[in-house]
Coordinates of C-alpha atoms in Angstrom, one line a residue:
X170 CA 10.6 40.8 12.9
X171 CA 9.5 43.5 10.5
X172 CA 5.9 42.7 11.2
X173 CA 4.2 42.9 14.7
X174 CA 2.1 39.9 13.9
X175 CA 3.3 36.4 15.2
X176 CA 5.3 34.4 12.7
X177 CA 3.2 32.6 10.3
X178 CA 3.4 29.0 9.2
X179 CA 0.7 29.4 6.3
X180 CA -1.7 32.0 4.9
X181 CA -4.9 31.5 2.9
X182 CA -7.5 33.8 1.5
X183 CA -11.0 32.5 2.3
X184 CA -14.0 32.4 0.2
X185 CA -15.5 35.3 2.3
X186 CA -12.6 37.5 1.1
X187 CA -10.8 37.6 4.4
X188 CA -7.2 36.5 5.3
X189 CA -6.6 33.6 7.5
X190 CA -3.4 33.3 9.2
X191 CA -1.9 30.0 10.5
X192 CA 0.5 30.7 13.6
X193 CA 3.7 29.2 13.3
X194 CA 4.1 28.1 16.8
X195 CA 0.6 26.4 16.8
X196 CA 1.6 24.5 13.9
X197 CA 5.0 23.4 15.2
X198 CA 3.1 22.2 18.3
X199 CA 0.0 20.4 16.6
X200 CA 2.6 18.5 14.2
X201 CA 4.6 17.6 17.4
X202 CA 1.6 16.4 19.0
X203 CA 0.1 14.3 16.1
X204 CA 3.5 12.8 15.0
X205 CA 4.2 11.7 18.4
X206 CA 0.9 10.1 18.6
X207 CA 1.5 8.4 15.4
X208 CA 4.6 7.0 16.7
X209 CA 3.6 5.8 20.2
X210 CA 2.4 2.5 18.6
X211 CA 6.1 1.3 18.4
X212 CA 7.7 3.4 21.1
X213 CA 8.9 6.4 18.9
X214 CA 6.9 9.3 20.5
X215 CA 9.7 11.4 21.7
X216 CA 11.8 11.0 18.6
X217 CA 8.8 12.1 16.4
X218 CA 7.4 14.7 18.6
X219 CA 10.8 16.5 18.5
X220 CA 11.2 16.2 14.8
X221 CA 7.5 17.6 14.4
X222 CA 8.4 20.7 16.9
X223 CA 11.4 21.8 15.2
X224 CA 10.6 20.6 11.5
X225 CA 9.7 24.2 10.3
X226 CA 12.0 26.2 12.7
X227 CA 13.5 27.9 9.5
X228 CA 10.3 29.7 9.2
X229 CA 11.1 31.9 11.9
X230 CA 13.6 33.9 9.9
X231 CA 12.4 37.0 8.8
X232 CA 13.3 36.4 5.0
X233 CA 10.7 33.7 5.2
X234 CA 8.1 35.7 6.9
X235 CA 8.4 38.5 4.2
X236 CA 8.3 35.6 1.7
X237 CA 5.3 34.1 3.0
X238 CA 3.5 37.4 3.0
X239 CA 4.4 38.4 -0.2
X240 CA 3.8 35.2 -2.2
X241 CA 0.5 34.7 -0.7
X242 CA -0.6 38.2 -1.5
X243 CA -1.2 39.1 2.1
X244 CA 1.6 41.7 1.9
X245 CA 2.3 43.0 -1.6
X246 CA 4.6 45.9 -0.6
X247 CA 7.2 43.1 0.7
X248 CA 7.5 41.3 -2.7
X249 CA 11.0 42.6 -3.2
X250 CA 12.2 40.9 -0.2
X251 CA 12.9 37.3 -1.3
X252 CA 15.8 35.0 -1.3
X253 CA 18.0 34.8 -4.6
X254 CA 16.0 31.8 -6.0
X255 CA 12.7 33.4 -5.2
X256 CA 11.9 31.1 -2.5
X257 CA 13.2 30.7 1.0
X258 CA 14.2 27.3 2.4
X259 CA 13.2 26.4 5.9
X260 CA 13.8 22.8 6.5
X261 CA 17.4 22.9 7.4
X262 CA 17.4 25.0 10.6
X263 CA 15.9 22.5 12.8
X264 CA 18.0 19.7 11.6
X265 CA 21.0 21.5 12.1
X266 CA 19.9 22.6 15.6
X267 CA 19.1 19.1 16.6
X268 CA 22.4 17.6 15.3
X269 CA 24.2 20.6 17.3
X270 CA 22.4 19.9 20.4
X271 CA 21.8 16.1 20.6
X272 CA 24.9 14.6 18.6
X273 CA 24.1 11.1 17.3
X274 CA 20.5 11.4 18.6
X275 CA 20.2 14.8 17.0
X276 CA 21.5 13.1 13.5
X277 CA 18.4 10.8 13.5
X278 CA 15.9 13.9 14.3
X279 CA 18.0 16.0 11.6
X280 CA 17.6 13.3 9.0
X281 CA 13.9 13.4 9.5
X282 CA 13.4 17.1 9.3
X283 CA 15.9 17.8 6.4
X284 CA 13.8 15.3 4.1
X285 CA 10.3 16.2 5.2
X286 CA 9.7 18.2 1.9
X287 CA 12.1 16.8 -0.6
X288 CA 12.3 13.2 0.5
X289 CA 15.1 11.3 2.4
X290 CA 18.6 12.0 1.4
X291 CA 21.6 9.6 1.5
X292 CA 22.1 9.2 5.3
X293 CA 25.8 10.4 4.9
X294 CA 27.0 12.3 1.7
X295 CA 23.6 13.8 1.1
X296 CA 22.7 15.0 4.4
X297 CA 26.5 16.1 5.2
X298 CA 26.8 18.1 2.3
X299 CA 23.6 19.9 3.0
X300 CA 24.2 20.5 6.6
X301 CA 27.7 21.8 6.2
X302 CA 26.6 24.5 3.5
X303 CA 26.8 28.1 4.3
X304 CA 23.2 28.5 3.3
X305 CA 22.2 26.1 6.1
X306 CA 24.3 27.9 8.8
X307 CA 22.8 31.1 7.7
X308 CA 19.3 29.7 8.0
X309 CA 19.7 28.5 11.5
X310 CA 21.4 31.7 12.6
X311 CA 18.5 33.9 11.2
X312 CA 15.8 31.6 12.5
X313 CA 17.5 31.9 16.2
X314 CA 18.0 35.4 15.7
X315 CA 14.1 36.0 15.3
X316 CA 14.0 34.5 18.9
X317 CA 11.6 31.6 18.6
X318 CA 9.4 31.1 21.9
X319 CA 11.0 29.0 24.6
X320 CA 8.5 26.3 24.6
X321 CA 9.6 25.5 21.0
X322 CA 13.3 25.6 21.5
X323 CA 13.2 24.1 25.1
X324 CA 11.8 20.6 23.6
X325 CA 11.6 17.6 25.5
X326 CA 14.5 15.2 24.0
X327 CA 14.1 11.7 23.4
X328 CA 15.1 9.7 26.7
X329 CA 15.8 6.4 25.1
X330 CA 19.2 5.7 23.3
X331 CA 19.5 3.9 20.0
X332 CA 20.2 0.6 21.7
X333 CA 16.2 0.3 22.0
X334 CA 15.6 0.5 18.1
X335 CA 13.0 -2.1 17.1
X336 CA 15.0 -4.8 15.5
X337 CA 18.3 -3.5 16.6
X338 CA 20.9 -2.6 13.8
X339 CA 19.0 -4.5 11.4
X340 CA 15.8 -2.6 12.0
X341 CA 17.5 0.9 12.1
X342 CA 16.4 2.0 8.6
X343 CA 12.8 0.8 8.9
X344 CA 12.5 2.4 12.2
X345 CA 13.9 5.8 10.9
X346 CA 11.5 5.4 7.8
X347 CA 8.5 4.8 10.4
X348 CA 9.4 8.1 12.1
X349 CA 9.7 10.0 8.8
X350 CA 6.4 8.6 7.9
X351 CA 4.8 10.0 11.1
X352 CA 6.4 13.4 10.7
X353 CA 5.4 13.8 6.9
X354 CA 1.8 12.5 7.6
X355 CA 1.3 14.8 10.7
X356 CA 2.7 17.9 8.8
X357 CA 0.3 17.4 5.9
X358 CA -2.7 16.8 8.0
X359 CA -2.3 19.9 10.0
X360 CA -1.4 21.9 7.0
X361 CA -4.5 20.6 5.2
X362 CA -6.5 21.3 8.3
X363 CA -5.8 24.9 7.9
X364 CA -5.5 25.5 4.2
X365 CA -8.5 23.1 3.3
X366 CA -10.9 23.0 6.4
X367 CA -13.7 21.7 4.4
X368 CA -11.8 18.4 3.7
X369 CA -11.4 17.4 7.4
X370 CA -14.7 15.9 7.9
X371 CA -14.0 13.6 5.0
X372 CA -11.0 12.0 6.8
X373 CA -13.4 11.1 9.8
X374 CA -16.0 9.0 10.7
X375 CA -14.6 5.4 9.5
X376 CA -16.6 2.5 11.2
X377 CA -14.5 0.3 13.5
X378 CA -13.6 -3.3 13.1
X379 CA -16.5 -4.5 15.3
X380 CA -18.9 -2.7 13.0
X381 CA -17.2 -4.2 9.9
X382 CA -17.2 -7.8 11.3
X383 CA -20.9 -7.5 12.0
X384 CA -21.4 -6.4 8.3
X385 CA -19.4 -9.1 7.2
X386 CA -21.1 -11.9 9.4
X387 CA -24.6 -10.8 8.3
X388 CA -23.4 -10.8 4.5
X389 CA -22.0 -14.3 5.0
X390 CA -25.2 -15.4 6.6
X391 CA -27.1 -14.4 3.7
X392 CA -24.8 -15.8 1.3
X393 CA -24.6 -19.2 2.9
X394 CA -28.3 -19.4 3.3
X395 CA -28.7 -18.9 -0.5
X396 CA -25.9 -21.2 -1.4
X397 CA -26.8 -24.8 -2.7
X398 CA -25.3 -27.5 -0.6
X399 CA -22.8 -28.5 -3.3
X400 CA -19.6 -30.2 -2.4
X401 CA -17.6 -27.0 -3.4
X402 CA -19.9 -24.8 -1.1
X403 CA -19.6 -27.2 1.5
X404 CA -15.8 -27.2 1.3
X405 CA -15.8 -23.4 1.1
X406 CA -17.8 -23.4 4.5
X407 CA -15.1 -25.5 6.0
X408 CA -12.5 -23.1 4.8
X409 CA -14.4 -20.2 6.2
X410 CA -14.4 -21.9 9.6
X411 CA -10.6 -22.8 9.5
X412 CA -10.0 -19.2 9.0
X413 CA -12.2 -18.0 11.7
X414 CA -10.6 -20.6 14.1
X415 CA -7.0 -19.5 13.1
X416 CA -7.9 -15.8 13.7
X417 CA -7.6 -16.6 17.6
X418 CA -4.2 -17.6 17.3
X419 CA -1.3 -15.0 18.3
X420 CA -0.2 -12.4 15.7
X421 CA 2.6 -13.4 13.3
X422 CA 2.9 -14.9 9.9
X423 CA 0.2 -17.2 8.5
X424 CA -0.1 -18.9 5.2
X425 CA -3.1 -19.8 3.1
X426 CA -2.8 -22.7 0.8
X427 CA -6.2 -23.0 -1.1
X428 CA -6.7 -24.0 -4.8
X429 CA -8.5 -21.9 -7.0
X430 CA -12.3 -22.0 -6.4
X431 CA -11.9 -22.5 -2.7
X432 CA -13.1 -19.0 -1.7
X433 CA -9.8 -17.5 -0.7
X434 CA -11.0 -13.7 -1.2
X435 CA -13.8 -13.9 1.5
X436 CA -12.1 -16.4 3.6
X437 CA -9.0 -14.2 3.8
X438 CA -11.5 -11.2 5.0
X439 CA -13.1 -13.5 7.6
X440 CA -9.8 -14.1 9.1
X441 CA -8.5 -10.5 8.9
X442 CA -11.9 -9.2 10.5
X443 CA -11.7 -11.9 13.3
X444 CA -8.1 -11.4 14.0
X445 CA -8.3 -7.6 13.9
X446 CA -11.2 -7.9 16.4
X447 CA -9.4 -10.4 18.7
X448 CA -6.2 -8.7 18.9
X449 CA -7.0 -4.8 18.4
X450 CA -5.6 -4.4 14.9
X451 CA -6.5 -1.1 13.3
X452 CA -6.9 -1.8 9.6
X453 CA -7.0 -4.6 6.9
X454 CA -4.7 -4.1 3.8
X455 CA -5.4 -6.6 1.0
X456 CA -2.1 -6.5 -1.5
X457 CA -2.7 -7.7 -5.1
X458 CA 0.0 -8.1 -7.8
X459 CA -2.6 -7.1 -10.8
X460 CA -5.0 -4.7 -11.4
X461 CA -7.1 -7.2 -13.1
X462 CA -7.7 -8.9 -9.7
X463 CA -7.7 -5.9 -7.6
X464 CA -10.7 -4.4 -9.3
X465 CA -13.0 -7.6 -8.9
X466 CA -11.8 -8.0 -5.4
X467 CA -12.5 -4.3 -4.1
X468 CA -15.8 -4.8 -5.9
X469 CA -16.6 -7.8 -3.7
X470 CA -15.5 -6.0 -0.6
X471 CA -17.2 -2.7 -1.5
X472 CA -20.4 -4.7 -1.8
X473 CA -20.2 -5.7 1.9
X474 CA -18.6 -2.7 3.4
X475 CA -19.6 0.2 1.4
X476 CA -17.1 3.2 1.3
X477 CA -15.1 1.8 4.1
X478 CA -13.1 0.2 1.4
X479 CA -10.4 2.3 -0.4
X480 CA -9.0 0.9 -3.9
X481 CA -5.5 2.3 -4.4
X482 CA -4.1 1.9 -7.9
X483 CA -3.4 3.7 -10.9
X484 CA -6.6 2.8 -12.8
X485 CA -8.9 3.8 -9.9
X486 CA -7.1 7.1 -9.5
X487 CA -8.4 8.0 -13.1
X488 CA -12.0 6.7 -12.6
X489 CA -14.1 9.1 -10.8
X490 CA -16.6 6.5 -10.1
X491 CA -14.3 4.5 -8.2
X492 CA -12.5 7.5 -6.3
X493 CA -14.3 10.3 -4.6
X494 CA -12.9 12.9 -2.3
X495 CA -13.0 10.7 0.8
X496 CA -11.4 7.9 -1.2
X497 CA -8.7 10.1 -2.7
X498 CA -7.7 11.7 0.8
X499 CA -7.5 8.1 2.4
X500 CA -5.2 6.8 -0.4
X501 CA -2.7 9.5 0.7
X502 CA -2.0 7.8 4.1
X503 CA -4.2 4.7 4.1
X504 CA -6.0 5.7 7.3
X505 CA -9.3 3.8 6.2
X506 CA -10.2 0.5 7.8
X507 CA -9.9 -1.7 4.6
X508 CA -7.4 -0.9 2.0
X509 CA -7.0 -2.9 -1.4
X510 CA -3.9 -2.0 -3.3
X511 CA -1.2 -3.2 -5.7
X512 CA 2.1 -4.8 -4.7
X513 CA 3.8 -1.9 -6.3
X514 CA 2.0 0.7 -4.1
X515 CA 2.9 -1.6 -0.9
X516 CA 6.5 -2.2 -1.4
X517 CA 7.2 1.4 -2.8
X518 CA 5.9 2.5 0.4
X519 CA 8.3 0.4 2.3
X520 CA 11.5 1.2 0.3
X521 CA 10.8 4.6 -1.7
X522 CA 12.4 7.9 -0.6
X523 CA 9.5 10.2 -1.7
X524 CA 7.4 11.8 1.0
X525 CA 4.1 10.7 -1.0
X526 CA 5.1 7.1 -0.8
X527 CA 6.5 7.1 2.7
X528 CA 3.4 9.0 4.2
X529 CA 1.4 5.9 4.8
X530 CA 3.8 3.7 6.2
X531 CA 3.2 4.3 9.8
X532 CA -0.3 3.1 9.0
X533 CA 1.0 -0.6 8.7
X534 CA 1.6 -0.6 12.4
X535 CA -0.9 -3.0 14.1
X536 CA -2.5 -3.9 10.9
X537 CA -3.5 -7.3 9.1
X538 CA -1.8 -7.5 5.7
X539 CA -2.9 -10.2 3.1
X540 CA -0.4 -10.7 0.3
X541 CA -2.4 -12.4 -2.4
X542 CA -0.9 -14.4 -5.1
X543 CA 2.3 -14.4 -3.2
X544 CA 4.2 -16.5 -5.3
X545 CA 4.6 -13.5 -7.6
X546 CA 6.9 -11.7 -5.7
X547 CA 10.2 -10.9 -7.6
X548 CA 12.8 -13.3 -7.0
X549 CA 15.7 -10.9 -7.1
X550 CA 14.2 -8.6 -4.4
X551 CA 12.9 -11.4 -2.4
X552 CA 15.4 -11.1 0.5
X553 CA 15.0 -7.5 1.1
X554 CA 11.1 -7.8 0.9
X555 CA 11.1 -10.5 3.5
X556 CA 13.5 -8.8 5.8
X557 CA 11.1 -6.0 5.9
X558 CA 7.9 -7.9 6.4
X559 CA 9.7 -10.0 9.3
X560 CA 10.4 -6.6 10.8
X561 CA 6.8 -5.4 10.5
X562 CA 5.5 -8.5 12.0
X563 CA 8.1 -8.8 14.8
X564 CA 8.4 -5.3 15.7
X565 CA 5.4 -3.4 14.6
X566 CA 2.4 -5.5 15.4
X567 CA 1.6 -6.4 11.9
X568 CA 0.0 -9.9 11.2
X569 CA 0.8 -11.2 7.6
X570 CA -1.3 -13.5 5.8
X571 CA 0.6 -15.3 2.4
X572 CA -2.3 -16.3 0.4
X573 CA -1.9 -18.4 -3.0
X574 CA -3.0 -21.8 -4.4
X575 CA 0.9 -22.4 -5.0
X576 CA 2.8 -21.5 -1.7
X577 CA 6.3 -20.5 -2.3
X578 CA 9.4 -21.6 0.0
X579 CA 9.6 -18.8 2.3
X580 CA 11.2 -20.6 5.4
X581 CA 14.8 -20.5 6.2
X582 CA 17.1 -22.1 3.7
X583 CA 20.8 -22.9 4.3
X584 CA 23.5 -24.1 1.7
X585 CA 26.9 -25.2 1.7
X586 CA 27.5 -21.9 -0.3
X587 CA 26.6 -19.4 2.4
X588 CA 26.0 -16.8 -0.5
X589 CA 22.9 -18.9 -1.5
X590 CA 21.4 -18.9 2.1
X591 CA 17.9 -17.3 2.4
X592 CA 16.8 -15.7 5.6
X593 CA 13.1 -16.6 5.5
X594 CA 10.4 -16.6 8.2
X595 CA 11.1 -18.6 11.1
X596 CA 7.6 -19.9 11.6
X597 CA 4.5 -19.9 9.7
X598 CA 1.0 -21.1 10.8
X599 CA -1.0 -22.9 7.9
X600 CA -4.6 -22.0 8.2
X601 CA -5.9 -24.8 6.4
X602 CA -5.3 -27.9 8.5
X603 CA -5.0 -30.4 5.6
X604 CA -4.3 -28.5 2.3
X605 CA -3.7 -31.7 0.4
X606 CA -7.0 -33.2 1.3
X607 CA -8.5 -29.8 0.1
X608 CA -6.8 -30.1 -3.2
X609 CA -8.2 -33.4 -3.8
X610 CA -11.7 -32.6 -3.1
X611 CA -11.5 -29.2 -5.4
X612 CA -10.2 -31.2 -8.2
X613 CA -12.3 -30.3 -10.9
X614 CA -10.2 -30.1 -14.0
X615 CA -9.0 -33.0 -16.3
X616 CA -5.4 -32.3 -17.7
X617 CA -4.7 -33.6 -21.1
X618 CA -1.3 -33.3 -22.6
X619 CA -0.4 -33.4 -26.5
X620 CA 0.6 -36.8 -27.8
X621 CA 3.8 -35.2 -29.4
X622 CA 5.6 -32.8 -26.9
X623 CA 8.1 -32.0 -29.5
X624 CA 5.7 -30.9 -32.2
X625 CA 4.3 -27.3 -32.1
X626 CA 0.9 -26.7 -33.2
X627 CA 0.6 -23.9 -35.9
X628 CA -1.8 -21.1 -35.3
X629 CA -4.3 -22.2 -38.3
X630 CA -4.5 -25.5 -36.8
X631 CA -5.2 -24.5 -33.3
X632 CA -7.9 -21.9 -34.5
X633 CA -9.7 -24.6 -36.5
X634 CA -9.7 -26.7 -33.3
X635 CA -11.0 -23.9 -31.1
X636 CA -13.9 -23.1 -33.5
X637 CA -15.3 -26.8 -32.7
X638 CA -16.2 -25.5 -29.2
X639 CA -19.0 -23.4 -28.4
X640 CA -17.3 -21.8 -25.2
X641 CA -13.4 -21.9 -24.9
X642 CA -10.6 -20.1 -23.3
X643 CA -6.9 -20.3 -24.8
X644 CA -4.1 -18.7 -22.7
X645 CA -1.0 -17.9 -24.8
X646 CA 2.4 -16.4 -23.6
X647 CA 2.7 -13.0 -25.3
X648 CA 0.7 -10.4 -26.7
X649 CA 2.1 -10.9 -30.2
X650 CA 0.7 -14.6 -30.0
X651 CA -2.7 -13.4 -28.9
X652 CA -2.9 -10.9 -31.8
X653 CA -1.9 -13.7 -34.2
X654 CA -4.4 -16.2 -33.1
X655 CA -7.2 -13.7 -32.5
X656 CA -7.2 -12.8 -36.1
X657 CA -7.9 -16.4 -37.2
X658 CA -10.7 -16.7 -35.0
X659 CA -14.6 -15.8 -35.6
X660 CA -15.3 -12.0 -35.4
X661 CA -17.3 -12.5 -32.0
X662 CA -14.1 -13.8 -30.2
X663 CA -13.0 -11.7 -27.4
X664 CA -9.5 -10.8 -26.4
X665 CA -7.8 -10.0 -23.2
X666 CA -4.3 -8.7 -22.5
X667 CA -2.3 -6.3 -20.0
X668 CA -2.1 -3.9 -22.8
X669 CA -5.7 -3.0 -22.5
X670 CA -6.6 0.0 -20.1
X671 CA -8.1 -0.9 -16.8
X672 CA -11.7 0.3 -17.8
X673 CA -11.6 -1.7 -21.1
X674 CA -10.4 -4.6 -19.5
X675 CA -13.0 -4.6 -16.8
X676 CA -15.8 -4.1 -19.5
X677 CA -14.5 -7.3 -21.3
X678 CA -14.3 -9.5 -18.3
X679 CA -17.7 -8.2 -17.2
X680 CA -19.2 -9.1 -20.8
X681 CA -17.5 -12.6 -20.6
X682 CA -18.9 -13.4 -17.3
X683 CA -22.4 -12.4 -18.4
X684 CA -22.4 -14.3 -21.7
X685 CA -21.2 -17.5 -19.6
X686 CA -23.9 -17.1 -16.9
X687 CA -26.3 -16.7 -20.0
X688 CA -25.0 -19.8 -21.7
X689 CA -24.1 -17.9 -24.7
X690 CA -21.1 -19.2 -26.6
X691 CA -18.0 -17.5 -25.8
X692 CA -14.5 -17.9 -27.1
X693 CA -11.6 -16.0 -25.6
X694 CA -7.9 -15.6 -26.5
X695 CA -6.1 -14.2 -23.6
X696 CA -2.5 -13.5 -22.3
X697 CA -1.3 -14.9 -18.9
X698 CA -3.4 -12.0 -17.4
X699 CA -6.4 -14.2 -16.9
X700 CA -4.3 -16.7 -15.0
X701 CA -3.8 -14.2 -12.3
X702 CA -7.0 -14.8 -10.3
X703 CA -9.6 -13.6 -12.6
X704 CA -12.7 -15.5 -11.9
X705 CA -14.0 -17.1 -15.0
X706 CA -15.4 -20.7 -15.5
X707 CA -15.0 -22.2 -19.0
X708 CA -15.7 -25.6 -19.8
X709 CA -12.6 -26.0 -21.8
X710 CA -9.2 -24.3 -21.6
X711 CA -6.3 -24.4 -23.7
X712 CA -2.7 -23.4 -22.4
X713 CA 0.4 -22.8 -24.4
X714 CA 3.6 -24.3 -22.9
X715 CA 5.3 -22.0 -20.6
X716 CA 8.0 -22.0 -17.8
X717 CA 7.1 -23.5 -14.5
X718 CA 6.3 -20.4 -12.6
X719 CA 3.3 -19.9 -15.3
X720 CA 2.3 -23.7 -15.2
X721 CA 2.2 -23.6 -11.3
X722 CA -0.3 -21.0 -11.2

């Protein structure tokens, strides 16, 4: 080495004007320890630890040490010693060493290391081209020439062979991504602990499931004590008890089939908390398809659990009242005990290649995941989604809850044409003992169909009919239709659509609820947005004809 100092992983200038140096050997060992710990929940400790120990091996090369000192400002005199691109790669040396020493086992470790900054490559072509390049060979040669200490090079190799992969050949891809998640999160956390030590305390101190369950029980006791003994409230108490009883069952796949108004939100949390407490689950993740629902759900949970709830979606990321430092950090890897997120965030974490998306994946292990409005899963992607969820429940200790008023058919289906077969869940436990009875008792709506199903009503006639009602909601099928009808309505008519930004939509929904509670005449024209779990109660609702998927909601 050109410098007598030990090789560095990171350098920062403190607020006190002093330079702080992060030893490379300490970084590698810390990442190995942390990554192995994350992977111990699914039997991958040795794999993840080796990847952590060698992930930054390329930083031992003289060229990188000159680069980090010059780029940081620690040593201005070495600024002229750089790679041709102005940066110096370092994530290939460990990958190449793993493949050379360990063969097929090393290929797995190499795949993790090579992608820990840029994201996962293609398993074959992308990685092969990189590993065979002259730059990769040179990086490894220079790193080994710097004589890394023996405790780094003489790592403990994985003892298990690839026959022990959770889920066998069908589970190989998810297992590799789980290991990658462990490595990436461990690397981020150890780097953050050095570069931004003031943030470490914001990641700690989350309440445990036992304390959260006590808070929930106290909140429910208070709510039930205030609730009048109406038929609906009595049914909600029954549903809540059914969830508590079901929570004692072994982990697996559960379905909750409850009509709108049955109290699914709080009942699902009752199940999740009791199940987590009974079976040692680490966190609860509530997945919702639309931000219009996620905002009200997160508000309900936050009113009970405080900042133990993180709300992870694009609208929350732009609202400083919803996302402070603690919440923002927890959104990076979902290490909070209660996560409320969108379907997009959840499924991109399962399938995307970017490190920022994959980072949180390992925190799905030993969790309870509630998929709300599960009937909205995209049909074209249903098979890979169910395949991944099945692996998570069978191999990674995840309990899955499919929650909706219109439960889709997600069991196995076989056809004469094998190409149409669907490999679904082998067994689902229905939490509600008699859903049909519940639907009958919660029936509070009288549906009236038009006399002539072939004749369309023009907007002018419909507007005249709507104006006769003091409070009415009309749901149409497109934003254009909503604009045309709203233009014909009185000036105080409110409008809802997915084109509105999250903050605006939330304000309008809040205004609608307040006006209805105060018995103020309220007319609303909305797109299908309002049908996806938005909690509104109108005496009269008009619905434009639509496809079966919309009617079934």
